[in-house]
Amino acid sequence: SQKIEQNSEALNIQEGKTATLTCNYTNYSPAYLQWYRQDPGRGPVFLLLIRENEKEKRKERLKVTFDTTLKQSLFHITASQPADSATYLCALDSGYSTLTFGKGTMLLVSP
Amino acid sequence: GAVVSQHPSWVICKSGTSVKIECRSLDFQATTMFWYRQFPKQSLMLMATSNEGSKATYEQGVEKDKFLINHASLTLSTLTVTSAHPEDSSFYICSAFEGALETQYFGPGTRLLVL
């Protein structure tokens, strides 16, 4: 069956360091993959979309890589700040604009 | 751009009553909207896909007679939880698909508590 795995343990890092979050998937051939940020009690906020034929995408302090051979995406936040503390969700296109979400990884950036 | 609103943001109701939640795309038109529910520390679970002018498509295990979806315009979809019970208490989130960007934009969510 299709599966999306994100590290369930919270990631604790110090301000200024680079945070790296992982998304692994099985039994999928997604056309694209997306990353969202979710704060407690709020809806997800779109961050980045990367297509299957793209290896890497950047937006300000964010960088996403997509390896369709390894079936893995890495999400990096450079020069992390306490305001980056949130849960980050990986989502895969399931076809017909439908997304399937991972459970998310909580990131805690301490000053 | 690509802003989605949801109303109400939270609602408390008695068991057996019906609750309507509205989802609006404010600055774009969305032929497709989605409804999710999320339990604490869990992922978003897709409930149904709502297409403007046609019947919604429900995911397996979601009762269409309990969760009524209406997508009457390109900017508005509604979810009605009929005869709500305490087990329906959850966080309901809608999204609207922005076709040009191939991305779903989410509303802020509605917290439903059924007593």
PDB file of C-alpha atoms in Angstrom, chain A residues 11-111:
ATOM      1  CA  LEU A  11      13.609  17.905  15.610  1.00  0.00           C
ATOM      2  CA  ASN A  12      15.309  20.242  18.045  1.00  0.00           C
ATOM      3  CA  ILE A  13      17.945  22.595  16.720  1.00  0.00           C
ATOM      4  CA  GLN A  14      19.618  25.791  17.752  1.00  0.00           C
ATOM      5  CA  GLU A  15      18.921  29.125  16.132  1.00  0.00           C
ATOM      6  CA  GLY A  16      21.162  29.800  13.160  1.00  0.00           C
ATOM      7  CA  LYS A  17      21.683  26.126  12.280  1.00  0.00           C
ATOM      8  CA  THR A  18      20.254  24.349   9.241  1.00  0.00           C
ATOM      9  CA  ALA A  19      17.230  22.132   9.833  1.00  0.00           C
ATOM     10  CA  THR A  20      16.827  19.107   7.568  1.00  0.00           C
ATOM     11  CA  LEU A  21      13.562  17.200   7.444  1.00  0.00           C
ATOM     12  CA  THR A  22      13.000  13.946   5.580  1.00  0.00           C
ATOM     13  CA  CYS A  23      10.064  12.576   3.638  1.00  0.00           C
ATOM     14  CA  ASN A  24      10.192   9.008   2.333  1.00  0.00           C
ATOM     15  CA  TYR A  25       7.498   7.337   0.298  1.00  0.00           C
ATOM     16  CA  THR A  26       6.717   3.888  -1.066  1.00  0.00           C
ATOM     17  CA  ASN A  27       4.391   2.626  -3.767  1.00  0.00           C
ATOM     18  CA  TYR A  28       3.960   6.067  -5.268  1.00  0.00           C
ATOM     19  CA  SER A  29       4.970   7.627  -8.528  1.00  0.00           C
ATOM     20  CA  PRO A  30       4.067  11.225  -7.791  1.00  0.00           C
ATOM     21  CA  ALA A  31       4.153  13.883 -10.460  1.00  0.00           C
ATOM     22  CA  TYR A  32       5.096  16.372  -7.786  1.00  0.00           C
ATOM     23  CA  LEU A  33       5.676  16.732  -4.089  1.00  0.00           C
ATOM     24  CA  GLN A  34       4.801  19.640  -1.830  1.00  0.00           C
ATOM     25  CA  TRP A  35       5.866  20.911   1.571  1.00  0.00           C
ATOM     26  CA  TYR A  36       3.540  22.744   3.922  1.00  0.00           C
ATOM     27  CA  ARG A  37       3.944  24.380   7.303  1.00  0.00           C
ATOM     28  CA  GLN A  38       1.271  23.942   9.961  1.00  0.00           C
ATOM     29  CA  ASP A  39       1.060  25.871  13.206  1.00  0.00           C
ATOM     30  CA  PRO A  40      -1.035  24.527  16.121  1.00  0.00           C
ATOM     31  CA  GLY A  41      -4.749  24.978  15.523  1.00  0.00           C
ATOM     32  CA  ARG A  42      -4.242  26.387  12.024  1.00  0.00           C
ATOM     33  CA  GLY A  43      -4.557  25.131   8.470  1.00  0.00           C
ATOM     34  CA  PRO A  44      -1.418  24.216   6.491  1.00  0.00           C
ATOM     35  CA  VAL A  45       0.430  26.951   4.619  1.00  0.00           C
ATOM     36  CA  PHE A  46       1.973  26.113   1.249  1.00  0.00           C
ATOM     37  CA  LEU A  47       5.752  26.479   1.067  1.00  0.00           C
ATOM     38  CA  LEU A  48       7.221  24.757  -1.976  1.00  0.00           C
ATOM     39  CA  LEU A  49       6.305  22.448  -4.849  1.00  0.00           C
ATOM     40  CA  ILE A  50       8.866  20.318  -6.664  1.00  0.00           C
ATOM     41  CA  ARG A  51       8.163  18.268  -9.766  1.00  0.00           C
ATOM     42  CA  GLU A  52       9.408  14.776 -10.540  1.00  0.00           C
ATOM     43  CA  ASN A  53      11.835  16.085 -13.160  1.00  0.00           C
ATOM     44  CA  GLU A  54      13.345  18.654 -10.780  1.00  0.00           C
ATOM     45  CA  LYS A  55      16.194  17.766  -8.449  1.00  0.00           C
ATOM     46  CA  GLU A  56      16.195  20.850  -6.280  1.00  0.00           C
ATOM     47  CA  LYS A  57      14.179  23.964  -5.639  1.00  0.00           C
ATOM     48  CA  ARG A  58      14.911  27.013  -3.498  1.00  0.00           C
ATOM     49  CA  LYS A  59      12.910  29.827  -2.014  1.00  0.00           C
ATOM     50  CA  GLU A  60      14.667  32.279   0.271  1.00  0.00           C
ATOM     51  CA  ARG A  61      15.968  30.193   3.221  1.00  0.00           C
ATOM     52  CA  LEU A  62      14.150  27.054   2.087  1.00  0.00           C
ATOM     53  CA  LYS A  63      15.506  24.304  -0.118  1.00  0.00           C
ATOM     54  CA  VAL A  64      13.818  21.108  -1.246  1.00  0.00           C
ATOM     55  CA  THR A  65      15.374  18.144  -3.011  1.00  0.00           C
ATOM     56  CA  PHE A  66      13.507  15.326  -4.710  1.00  0.00           C
ATOM     57  CA  ASP A  67      15.127  11.985  -5.498  1.00  0.00           C
ATOM     58  CA  THR A  68      12.661   9.744  -7.336  1.00  0.00           C
ATOM     59  CA  THR A  69      15.151   6.857  -7.324  1.00  0.00           C
ATOM     60  CA  LEU A  70      15.495   6.897  -3.549  1.00  0.00           C
ATOM     61  CA  LYS A  71      11.828   7.932  -3.227  1.00  0.00           C
ATOM     62  CA  GLN A  72      12.847  10.673  -0.875  1.00  0.00           C
ATOM     63  CA  SER A  73      12.559  14.423  -0.434  1.00  0.00           C
ATOM     64  CA  LEU A  74      14.676  16.517   1.895  1.00  0.00           C
ATOM     65  CA  PHE A  75      13.511  19.881   3.185  1.00  0.00           C
ATOM     66  CA  HIS A  76      16.123  22.310   4.471  1.00  0.00           C
ATOM     67  CA  ILE A  77      15.730  25.559   6.385  1.00  0.00           C
ATOM     68  CA  THR A  78      18.985  27.480   6.574  1.00  0.00           C
ATOM     69  CA  ALA A  79      19.782  30.043   9.272  1.00  0.00           C
ATOM     70  CA  SER A  80      16.816  28.772  11.260  1.00  0.00           C
ATOM     71  CA  GLN A  81      14.928  31.096  13.580  1.00  0.00           C
ATOM     72  CA  PRO A  82      12.595  30.441  16.531  1.00  0.00           C
ATOM     73  CA  ALA A  83       9.746  31.653  14.280  1.00  0.00           C
ATOM     74  CA  ASP A  84      10.406  28.613  12.071  1.00  0.00           C
ATOM     75  CA  SER A  85       9.164  26.352  14.876  1.00  0.00           C
ATOM     76  CA  ALA A  86       6.127  24.501  13.516  1.00  0.00           C
ATOM     77  CA  THR A  87       5.082  21.156  12.077  1.00  0.00           C
ATOM     78  CA  TYR A  88       6.170  20.580   8.488  1.00  0.00           C
ATOM     79  CA  LEU A  89       4.075  18.348   6.272  1.00  0.00           C
ATOM     80  CA  CYS A  90       5.129  16.528   3.150  1.00  0.00           C
ATOM     81  CA  ALA A  91       2.376  15.876   0.601  1.00  0.00           C
ATOM     82  CA  LEU A  92       2.381  13.824  -2.579  1.00  0.00           C
ATOM     83  CA  ASP A  93       0.210  14.262  -5.582  1.00  0.00           C
ATOM     84  CA  SER A  94      -2.112  11.285  -5.837  1.00  0.00           C
ATOM     85  CA  GLY A  95      -3.531  12.347  -9.181  1.00  0.00           C
ATOM     86  CA  TYR A  96      -6.398  14.653 -10.174  1.00  0.00           C
ATOM     87  CA  SER A  97      -4.936  17.405  -7.973  1.00  0.00           C
ATOM     88  CA  THR A  98      -5.462  15.252  -4.872  1.00  0.00           C
ATOM     89  CA  LEU A  99      -2.788  15.261  -2.170  1.00  0.00           C
ATOM     90  CA  THR A 100      -1.885  12.630   0.393  1.00  0.00           C
ATOM     91  CA  PHE A 101      -0.128  13.956   3.478  1.00  0.00           C
ATOM     92  CA  GLY A 102       2.492  12.545   5.788  1.00  0.00           C
ATOM     93  CA  LYS A 103       2.016  12.928   9.533  1.00  0.00           C
ATOM     94  CA  GLY A 104       4.487  15.770   9.683  1.00  0.00           C
ATOM     95  CA  THR A 105       7.623  16.523  11.660  1.00  0.00           C
ATOM     96  CA  MET A 106       7.647  19.069  14.441  1.00  0.00           C
ATOM     97  CA  LEU A 107      10.585  21.453  14.322  1.00  0.00           C
ATOM     98  CA  LEU A 108      11.653  23.330  17.449  1.00  0.00           C
ATOM     99  CA  VAL A 109      14.224  26.072  17.048  1.00  0.00           C
ATOM    100  CA  SER A 110      15.626  27.316  20.318  1.00  0.00           C
ATOM    101  CA  PRO A 111      17.234  30.751  20.749  1.00  0.00           C
TER     102      PRO A 111
END
